[in-house]
Amino acid sequence: MMYALTNASVFDGNELLNNYAVIIDKERIAAVCPEQDVSPQIKQINLNGATLCPGFIDLQLNGCGGVMLNGDFSNTNLELMHRTNLKSGTTHFLPTLITTDDQEMEQAIAVSRSNQQNHGSGNLGLHLEGPYLSKIKKGIHSEQHIRQLNQQRLQFLLDNHDAIKKITLAPEHVTAHDVQALTEAGILVSLGHTNASYQQASDAIKAGASFATHLFNAMSSITGREPGVVGAVFDHQLYAGIIVDGHHVAAANIRLAKRLLEHKLYLVTDATAAAGANISHFDFVGREIQVQNGVCIGDDGTLGGSALTMIEAIENCVQTVGLSLTESLRMASLYPASALSIDDILGRIKPGYSANLSAFNKDFKLTLTVSDGKLTQF
């Protein structure tokens, strides 16, 4: 089916285009052209002046829509997460598994692989957040499941590199050889939940680590004599996800990180079951998390992920942090696509690119999402 999206301000990943239409043919973008050039034979869908942009890409999503990836490993849950994401403009995501035992890790890998192969949803591959982390910087993760990476489990990860897109680990608790082996297998290594020194982080980066997980949160920070992991991220210009929900990171720190990392800073939600769901509490790997005024909190006051959606993160970037709309949109689409080296197919509105788009009005309310050419209006 071919159709044209019209009467929108089109952000193509580079600039805003007015009086342009986007023509979709099956699962691809066929053309971006002046509206007057659209053939009358093509069905037109009027977006009523909304902003049309590339679909958002979330590289850290623990759950949403009332469910978590942990605890119920099923295609049903992954598809529910995908459908919930579409309501807030996210067309692709890395389902993120929180620290758990080996058996559940193996189940999650098998289910995610099956989901990718058979369902064709927005699942870009599994993100393992743990279990090879620092207990000092564990955050909400279960201390009883945090453990060392041994040779047997390293080989297991390498053997399943096709399904594991990314792994978050603490560099002080693995070897440079481990990081190098994971990287060479095609698994993206991200520094997170770590109390490493600047030197330990730098050694891991030299071995292949190229990402940082939820920048500033659960990692050693900058002091006068010790730059810590945050300093290493800035100094080595890693890709870094950041949670812009008004609770995890101060607006001034977000602006600072943006100036230092530029296009390598991208938005993540770190979303939990509370995102896109009206619930008061949920289970987070055996711990009850209360949802209070949109904040997810454990019984000891520790933040337990977020209730954030990507369109809300973009709105916060514009209205609270002070970033431009176009740069905020890049942080939600083009930059994460570039981080995964898939910006030749996602992250732009351009002929030949995959038809994954989102549209929202001046109040940052979603009006339409296109997922692999399939259109959903709200």
mmCIF file of C-alpha atoms in Angstrom, residues 56-369:
data_model
loop_
_atom_site.group_PDB
_atom_site.id
_atom_site.type_symbol
_atom_site.label_atom_id
_atom_site.label_comp_id
_atom_site.label_asym_id
_atom_site.label_seq_id
_atom_site.Cartn_x
_atom_site.Cartn_y
_atom_site.Cartn_z
ATOM 1 C CA PHE A 56 12.361 7.126 18.261
ATOM 2 C CA ILE A 57 14.926 4.491 19.276
ATOM 3 C CA ASP A 58 15.290 3.540 22.960
ATOM 4 C CA LEU A 59 18.470 1.633 23.843
ATOM 5 C CA GLN A 60 17.452 0.989 27.458
ATOM 6 C CA LEU A 61 13.929 -0.221 28.100
ATOM 7 C CA ASN A 62 13.311 -2.547 31.056
ATOM 8 C CA GLY A 63 9.550 -2.622 30.578
ATOM 9 C CA CYS A 64 6.432 -0.565 29.893
ATOM 10 C CA GLY A 65 2.694 -0.975 29.595
ATOM 11 C CA GLY A 66 2.466 -2.683 32.991
ATOM 12 C CA VAL A 67 5.046 -5.419 32.285
ATOM 13 C CA MET A 68 8.770 -5.940 32.790
ATOM 14 C CA LEU A 69 11.108 -8.001 30.652
ATOM 15 C CA ASN A 70 12.354 -9.668 33.847
ATOM 16 C CA GLY A 71 9.991 -12.224 35.298
ATOM 17 C CA ASP A 72 7.842 -13.051 32.276
ATOM 18 C CA PHE A 73 9.970 -13.940 29.267
ATOM 19 C CA SER A 74 7.524 -14.233 26.389
ATOM 20 C CA ASN A 75 6.867 -12.990 22.891
ATOM 21 C CA THR A 76 3.555 -11.712 24.229
ATOM 22 C CA ASN A 77 5.314 -9.372 26.652
ATOM 23 C CA LEU A 78 7.794 -8.140 24.055
ATOM 24 C CA GLU A 79 4.995 -7.407 21.611
ATOM 25 C CA LEU A 80 3.050 -5.593 24.356
ATOM 26 C CA MET A 81 6.130 -3.473 25.047
ATOM 27 C CA HIS A 82 6.400 -2.696 21.333
ATOM 28 C CA ARG A 83 2.736 -1.685 21.048
ATOM 29 C CA THR A 84 3.022 0.477 24.160
ATOM 30 C CA ASN A 85 6.144 2.145 22.760
ATOM 31 C CA LEU A 86 4.322 3.060 19.562
ATOM 32 C CA LYS A 87 1.873 5.173 21.566
ATOM 33 C CA SER A 88 4.752 7.444 22.593
ATOM 34 C CA GLY A 89 6.606 7.432 19.272
ATOM 35 C CA THR A 90 9.243 4.755 19.912
ATOM 36 C CA THR A 91 9.428 2.362 16.981
ATOM 37 C CA HIS A 92 12.590 0.458 17.984
ATOM 38 C CA PHE A 93 14.171 -0.531 21.282
ATOM 39 C CA LEU A 94 16.658 -2.744 23.066
ATOM 40 C CA PRO A 95 14.682 -4.812 25.595
ATOM 41 C CA THR A 96 16.818 -4.575 28.713
ATOM 42 C CA LEU A 97 17.314 -7.431 31.167
ATOM 43 C CA ILE A 98 18.134 -6.409 34.724
ATOM 44 C CA THR A 99 20.613 -8.442 36.791
ATOM 45 C CA THR A 100 19.220 -11.925 37.384
ATOM 46 C CA ASP A 101 20.393 -15.542 37.548
ATOM 47 C CA ASP A 102 21.889 -17.556 34.696
ATOM 48 C CA GLN A 103 18.728 -19.525 34.000
ATOM 49 C CA GLU A 104 16.580 -16.435 33.535
ATOM 50 C CA MET A 105 19.283 -14.811 31.421
ATOM 51 C CA GLU A 106 19.249 -17.838 29.126
ATOM 52 C CA GLN A 107 15.454 -17.728 28.899
ATOM 53 C CA ALA A 108 15.483 -14.030 28.017
ATOM 54 C CA ILE A 109 18.085 -14.534 25.299
ATOM 55 C CA ALA A 110 16.100 -17.377 23.736
ATOM 56 C CA VAL A 111 12.829 -15.424 23.798
ATOM 57 C CA SER A 112 14.386 -12.252 22.413
ATOM 58 C CA ARG A 113 16.027 -14.202 19.590
ATOM 59 C CA SER A 114 12.720 -15.873 18.720
ATOM 60 C CA ASN A 115 10.923 -12.523 18.842
ATOM 61 C CA GLN A 116 13.414 -10.944 16.457
ATOM 62 C CA GLN A 117 13.302 -13.847 14.030
ATOM 63 C CA ASN A 118 9.560 -14.447 13.955
ATOM 64 C CA HIS A 119 7.718 -11.265 14.794
ATOM 65 C CA GLY A 120 9.541 -8.459 12.991
ATOM 66 C CA SER A 121 8.753 -5.943 15.723
ATOM 67 C CA GLY A 122 10.922 -3.089 16.921
ATOM 68 C CA ASN A 123 13.246 -5.375 18.913
ATOM 69 C CA LEU A 124 16.843 -4.520 17.956
ATOM 70 C CA GLY A 125 18.432 -7.106 20.253
ATOM 71 C CA LEU A 126 18.842 -7.767 23.944
ATOM 72 C CA HIS A 127 20.602 -5.384 26.331
ATOM 73 C CA LEU A 128 22.009 -7.191 29.372
ATOM 74 C CA GLU A 129 22.272 -4.651 32.191
ATOM 75 C CA GLY A 130 24.329 -6.809 34.527
ATOM 76 C CA PRO A 131 24.977 -9.085 36.296
ATOM 77 C CA TYR A 132 28.725 -8.264 36.171
ATOM 78 C CA LEU A 133 28.437 -5.017 38.106
ATOM 79 C CA SER A 134 29.759 -3.216 41.171
ATOM 80 C CA LYS A 135 27.901 -3.895 44.399
ATOM 81 C CA ILE A 136 28.896 -0.429 45.580
ATOM 82 C CA LYS A 137 27.083 1.118 42.600
ATOM 83 C CA LYS A 138 24.346 -1.499 42.286
ATOM 84 C CA GLY A 139 21.472 0.983 42.436
ATOM 85 C CA ILE A 140 18.238 -1.006 42.454
ATOM 86 C CA HIS A 141 19.912 -4.202 41.168
ATOM 87 C CA SER A 142 19.810 -7.295 43.369
ATOM 88 C CA GLU A 143 23.119 -7.687 45.215
ATOM 89 C CA GLN A 144 22.617 -11.431 45.568
ATOM 90 C CA HIS A 145 22.688 -11.837 41.775
ATOM 91 C CA ILE A 146 25.698 -9.585 41.086
ATOM 92 C CA ARG A 147 28.676 -11.811 40.337
ATOM 93 C CA GLN A 148 32.012 -12.178 38.572
ATOM 94 C CA LEU A 149 32.264 -13.070 34.895
ATOM 95 C CA ASN A 150 33.999 -16.441 34.591
ATOM 96 C CA GLN A 151 35.275 -18.163 31.468
ATOM 97 C CA GLN A 152 32.253 -20.434 31.148
ATOM 98 C CA ARG A 153 29.787 -17.548 31.189
ATOM 99 C CA LEU A 154 31.989 -15.471 28.909
ATOM 100 C CA GLN A 155 31.868 -18.287 26.369
ATOM 101 C CA PHE A 156 28.091 -18.457 26.766
ATOM 102 C CA LEU A 157 27.818 -14.748 25.932
ATOM 103 C CA LEU A 158 30.098 -15.145 22.937
ATOM 104 C CA ASP A 159 28.104 -18.135 21.694
ATOM 105 C CA ASN A 160 24.929 -16.009 21.821
ATOM 106 C CA HIS A 161 26.326 -12.864 20.257
ATOM 107 C CA ASP A 162 23.606 -12.975 17.595
ATOM 108 C CA ALA A 163 20.907 -12.219 20.186
ATOM 109 C CA ILE A 164 22.875 -9.997 22.613
ATOM 110 C CA LYS A 165 23.306 -6.510 21.202
ATOM 111 C CA LYS A 166 24.759 -4.803 24.252
ATOM 112 C CA ILE A 167 26.023 -5.571 27.754
ATOM 113 C CA THR A 168 26.463 -3.161 30.658
ATOM 114 C CA LEU A 169 29.264 -4.117 33.035
ATOM 115 C CA ALA A 170 31.632 -2.696 35.648
ATOM 116 C CA PRO A 171 35.150 -2.627 34.166
ATOM 117 C CA GLU A 172 36.785 -3.133 37.574
ATOM 118 C CA HIS A 173 35.163 -6.579 37.819
ATOM 119 C CA VAL A 174 36.089 -7.947 34.372
ATOM 120 C CA THR A 175 39.359 -8.207 32.500
ATOM 121 C CA ALA A 176 40.478 -6.299 29.433
ATOM 122 C CA HIS A 177 40.497 -9.658 27.647
ATOM 123 C CA ASP A 178 36.797 -10.105 28.491
ATOM 124 C CA VAL A 179 35.954 -6.685 27.078
ATOM 125 C CA GLN A 180 37.984 -7.324 23.943
ATOM 126 C CA ALA A 181 36.416 -10.746 23.370
ATOM 127 C CA LEU A 182 32.881 -9.377 23.736
ATOM 128 C CA THR A 183 33.639 -6.472 21.411
ATOM 129 C CA GLU A 184 35.217 -8.692 18.766
ATOM 130 C CA ALA A 185 32.104 -10.900 18.870
ATOM 131 C CA GLY A 186 29.986 -7.858 17.983
ATOM 132 C CA ILE A 187 28.516 -7.257 21.449
ATOM 133 C CA LEU A 188 28.565 -3.579 22.402
ATOM 134 C CA VAL A 189 30.207 -3.093 25.799
ATOM 135 C CA SER A 190 28.849 -0.310 27.975
ATOM 136 C CA LEU A 191 30.260 0.973 31.276
ATOM 137 C CA GLY A 192 27.668 1.203 34.008
ATOM 138 C CA HIS A 193 26.893 0.441 37.646
ATOM 139 C CA THR A 194 30.582 0.894 38.243
ATOM 140 C CA ASN A 195 32.867 2.415 40.854
ATOM 141 C CA ALA A 196 35.916 2.160 38.590
ATOM 142 C CA SER A 197 38.737 4.658 38.573
ATOM 143 C CA TYR A 198 39.478 6.759 35.518
ATOM 144 C CA GLN A 199 42.364 4.418 34.675
ATOM 145 C CA GLN A 200 40.268 1.252 35.001
ATOM 146 C CA ALA A 201 37.585 2.760 32.792
ATOM 147 C CA SER A 202 40.197 3.928 30.278
ATOM 148 C CA ASP A 203 41.719 0.453 30.104
ATOM 149 C CA ALA A 204 38.299 -1.018 29.312
ATOM 150 C CA ILE A 205 37.744 1.632 26.658
ATOM 151 C CA LYS A 206 41.107 0.808 25.112
ATOM 152 C CA ALA A 207 39.992 -2.850 25.026
ATOM 153 C CA GLY A 208 36.799 -1.952 23.157
ATOM 154 C CA ALA A 209 34.140 -0.541 25.518
ATOM 155 C CA SER A 210 32.364 2.221 23.608
ATOM 156 C CA PHE A 211 29.219 3.124 25.574
ATOM 157 C CA ALA A 212 28.133 4.422 28.970
ATOM 158 C CA THR A 213 24.859 3.382 30.576
ATOM 159 C CA HIS A 214 22.618 6.128 32.045
ATOM 160 C CA LEU A 215 25.364 8.729 32.301
ATOM 161 C CA PHE A 216 25.955 10.170 35.797
ATOM 162 C CA ASN A 217 23.768 7.528 37.460
ATOM 163 C CA ALA A 218 25.406 4.589 39.293
ATOM 164 C CA MET A 219 28.974 5.455 38.274
ATOM 165 C CA SER A 220 31.985 7.115 39.877
ATOM 166 C CA SER A 221 31.998 10.816 39.126
ATOM 167 C CA ILE A 222 34.543 13.596 38.715
ATOM 168 C CA THR A 223 36.563 14.891 41.656
ATOM 169 C CA GLY A 224 39.606 17.140 41.654
ATOM 170 C CA ARG A 225 42.208 14.379 41.477
ATOM 171 C CA GLU A 226 40.141 11.455 40.184
ATOM 172 C CA PRO A 227 38.016 11.906 37.025
ATOM 173 C CA GLY A 228 36.218 8.585 37.615
ATOM 174 C CA VAL A 229 34.048 6.901 35.006
ATOM 175 C CA VAL A 230 32.189 10.107 34.164
ATOM 176 C CA GLY A 231 35.523 11.786 33.423
ATOM 177 C CA ALA A 232 36.626 8.845 31.283
ATOM 178 C CA VAL A 233 33.372 8.988 29.288
ATOM 179 C CA PHE A 234 33.941 12.679 28.552
ATOM 180 C CA ASP A 235 37.666 12.341 27.894
ATOM 181 C CA HIS A 236 37.303 9.394 25.505
ATOM 182 C CA GLN A 237 34.077 10.638 23.891
ATOM 183 C CA LEU A 238 31.980 7.503 24.410
ATOM 184 C CA TYR A 239 28.413 7.103 23.273
ATOM 185 C CA ALA A 240 26.242 7.677 26.332
ATOM 186 C CA GLY A 241 22.565 7.327 27.127
ATOM 187 C CA ILE A 242 21.020 9.866 29.486
ATOM 188 C CA ILE A 243 17.679 9.850 31.335
ATOM 189 C CA VAL A 244 15.937 13.220 31.035
ATOM 190 C CA ASP A 245 13.005 12.822 33.400
ATOM 191 C CA GLY A 246 13.743 15.637 35.845
ATOM 192 C CA HIS A 247 14.766 13.153 38.560
ATOM 193 C CA HIS A 248 17.849 11.210 37.449
ATOM 194 C CA VAL A 249 20.092 14.025 36.171
ATOM 195 C CA ALA A 250 20.179 17.791 36.804
ATOM 196 C CA ALA A 251 19.460 19.963 33.780
ATOM 197 C CA ALA A 252 22.858 21.689 34.051
ATOM 198 C CA ASN A 253 24.626 18.307 33.893
ATOM 199 C CA ILE A 254 22.646 17.405 30.784
ATOM 200 C CA ARG A 255 23.695 20.651 29.114
ATOM 201 C CA LEU A 256 27.318 20.032 30.134
ATOM 202 C CA ALA A 257 27.257 16.480 28.753
ATOM 203 C CA LYS A 258 25.696 17.731 25.514
ATOM 204 C CA ARG A 259 28.472 20.250 24.974
ATOM 205 C CA LEU A 260 31.171 17.662 25.664
ATOM 206 C CA LEU A 261 29.731 14.621 23.859
ATOM 207 C CA GLU A 262 27.723 16.368 21.137
ATOM 208 C CA HIS A 263 26.214 13.765 18.767
ATOM 209 C CA LYS A 264 27.297 10.875 21.015
ATOM 210 C CA LEU A 265 24.798 11.770 23.740
ATOM 211 C CA TYR A 266 21.406 10.159 23.173
ATOM 212 C CA LEU A 267 18.173 9.818 25.112
ATOM 213 C CA VAL A 268 17.109 6.662 26.930
ATOM 214 C CA THR A 269 14.064 6.178 29.112
ATOM 215 C CA ASP A 270 15.285 3.401 31.442
ATOM 216 C CA ALA A 271 11.550 2.728 31.501
ATOM 217 C CA THR A 272 9.866 0.171 33.724
ATOM 218 C CA ALA A 273 6.380 -1.314 33.878
ATOM 219 C CA ALA A 274 5.072 2.098 34.984
ATOM 220 C CA ALA A 275 5.745 3.769 31.624
ATOM 221 C CA GLY A 276 2.566 3.990 29.597
ATOM 222 C CA ALA A 277 0.567 2.362 32.397
ATOM 223 C CA ASN A 278 -1.552 3.633 35.262
ATOM 224 C CA ILE A 279 -0.115 1.533 38.093
ATOM 225 C CA SER A 280 0.949 2.365 41.653
ATOM 226 C CA HIS A 281 3.613 -0.320 42.111
ATOM 227 C CA PHE A 282 5.387 -3.176 40.343
ATOM 228 C CA ASP A 283 7.919 -5.926 40.973
ATOM 229 C CA PHE A 284 11.546 -5.169 40.109
ATOM 230 C CA VAL A 285 13.403 -8.486 40.336
ATOM 231 C CA GLY A 286 11.920 -9.350 43.706
ATOM 232 C CA ARG A 287 11.641 -5.793 45.051
ATOM 233 C CA GLU A 288 8.449 -3.806 45.181
ATOM 234 C CA ILE A 289 8.792 -0.406 43.510
ATOM 235 C CA GLN A 290 6.295 2.333 44.327
ATOM 236 C CA VAL A 291 5.246 4.808 41.649
ATOM 237 C CA GLN A 292 4.756 8.233 43.224
ATOM 238 C CA ASN A 293 3.947 11.209 41.002
ATOM 239 C CA GLY A 294 5.695 9.563 38.092
ATOM 240 C CA VAL A 295 8.804 8.609 40.090
ATOM 241 C CA CYS A 296 9.741 4.942 40.639
ATOM 242 C CA ILE A 297 11.214 4.429 44.117
ATOM 243 C CA GLY A 298 12.348 1.405 46.147
ATOM 244 C CA ASP A 299 11.714 1.044 49.880
ATOM 245 C CA ASP A 300 15.131 2.573 50.643
ATOM 246 C CA GLY A 301 14.568 5.613 48.423
ATOM 247 C CA THR A 302 16.640 4.284 45.506
ATOM 248 C CA LEU A 303 15.347 5.173 42.051
ATOM 249 C CA GLY A 304 14.070 2.042 40.339
ATOM 250 C CA GLY A 305 14.144 2.926 36.660
ATOM 251 C CA SER A 306 11.604 5.436 35.400
ATOM 252 C CA ALA A 307 8.047 5.945 34.215
ATOM 253 C CA LEU A 308 9.374 8.042 31.340
ATOM 254 C CA THR A 309 8.332 7.798 27.690
ATOM 255 C CA MET A 310 10.532 9.057 24.871
ATOM 256 C CA ILE A 311 8.192 11.854 23.808
ATOM 257 C CA GLU A 312 8.225 13.074 27.425
ATOM 258 C CA ALA A 313 12.040 12.996 27.422
ATOM 259 C CA ILE A 314 12.046 15.137 24.264
ATOM 260 C CA GLU A 315 9.596 17.594 25.812
ATOM 261 C CA ASN A 316 11.790 17.814 28.934
ATOM 262 C CA CYS A 317 14.869 18.454 26.787
ATOM 263 C CA VAL A 318 13.144 21.385 25.101
ATOM 264 C CA GLN A 319 11.200 22.918 27.960
ATOM 265 C CA THR A 320 13.435 22.210 30.980
ATOM 266 C CA VAL A 321 16.969 21.632 29.716
ATOM 267 C CA GLY A 322 16.779 24.286 27.007
ATOM 268 C CA LEU A 323 17.853 22.243 23.975
ATOM 269 C CA SER A 324 16.387 22.892 20.544
ATOM 270 C CA LEU A 325 13.561 20.710 19.280
ATOM 271 C CA THR A 326 15.596 19.487 16.326
ATOM 272 C CA GLU A 327 18.586 18.482 18.460
ATOM 273 C CA SER A 328 16.295 16.780 20.994
ATOM 274 C CA LEU A 329 14.728 14.776 18.158
ATOM 275 C CA ARG A 330 18.165 13.723 16.917
ATOM 276 C CA MET A 331 18.998 12.537 20.444
ATOM 277 C CA ALA A 332 15.938 10.272 20.276
ATOM 278 C CA SER A 333 16.422 8.916 16.767
ATOM 279 C CA LEU A 334 19.473 9.675 14.626
ATOM 280 C CA TYR A 335 22.066 9.505 17.402
ATOM 281 C CA PRO A 336 21.002 6.125 18.840
ATOM 282 C CA ALA A 337 20.783 4.808 15.265
ATOM 283 C CA SER A 338 24.332 6.037 14.668
ATOM 284 C CA ALA A 339 25.471 4.439 17.937
ATOM 285 C CA LEU A 340 24.202 1.069 16.680
ATOM 286 C CA SER A 341 25.568 1.688 13.151
ATOM 287 C CA ILE A 342 22.085 1.437 11.652
ATOM 288 C CA ASP A 343 21.786 5.085 10.596
ATOM 289 C CA ASP A 344 21.832 3.958 6.974
ATOM 290 C CA ILE A 345 18.272 2.634 7.440
ATOM 291 C CA LEU A 346 16.859 4.321 10.585
ATOM 292 C CA GLY A 347 17.017 7.782 12.124
ATOM 293 C CA ARG A 348 16.210 9.840 9.013
ATOM 294 C CA ILE A 349 13.265 10.514 6.732
ATOM 295 C CA LYS A 350 14.913 9.818 3.408
ATOM 296 C CA PRO A 351 14.063 7.758 0.314
ATOM 297 C CA GLY A 352 15.066 4.134 0.801
ATOM 298 C CA TYR A 353 14.995 4.325 4.592
ATOM 299 C CA SER A 354 12.741 2.094 6.638
ATOM 300 C CA ALA A 355 9.286 3.622 7.135
ATOM 301 C CA ASN A 356 9.379 4.198 10.883
ATOM 302 C CA LEU A 357 8.013 7.623 11.749
ATOM 303 C CA SER A 358 6.290 9.539 14.522
ATOM 304 C CA ALA A 359 4.117 12.644 14.521
ATOM 305 C CA PHE A 360 3.201 14.861 17.457
ATOM 306 C CA ASN A 361 1.388 18.168 17.975
ATOM 307 C CA LYS A 362 2.545 21.396 19.623
ATOM 308 C CA ASP A 363 1.671 19.945 23.050
ATOM 309 C CA PHE A 364 3.991 16.943 22.463
ATOM 310 C CA LYS A 365 1.051 14.574 22.141
ATOM 311 C CA LEU A 366 1.477 11.724 19.661
ATOM 312 C CA THR A 367 -0.936 11.838 16.765
ATOM 313 C CA LEU A 368 0.509 9.088 14.554
ATOM 314 C CA THR A 369 3.170 6.385 14.444
#
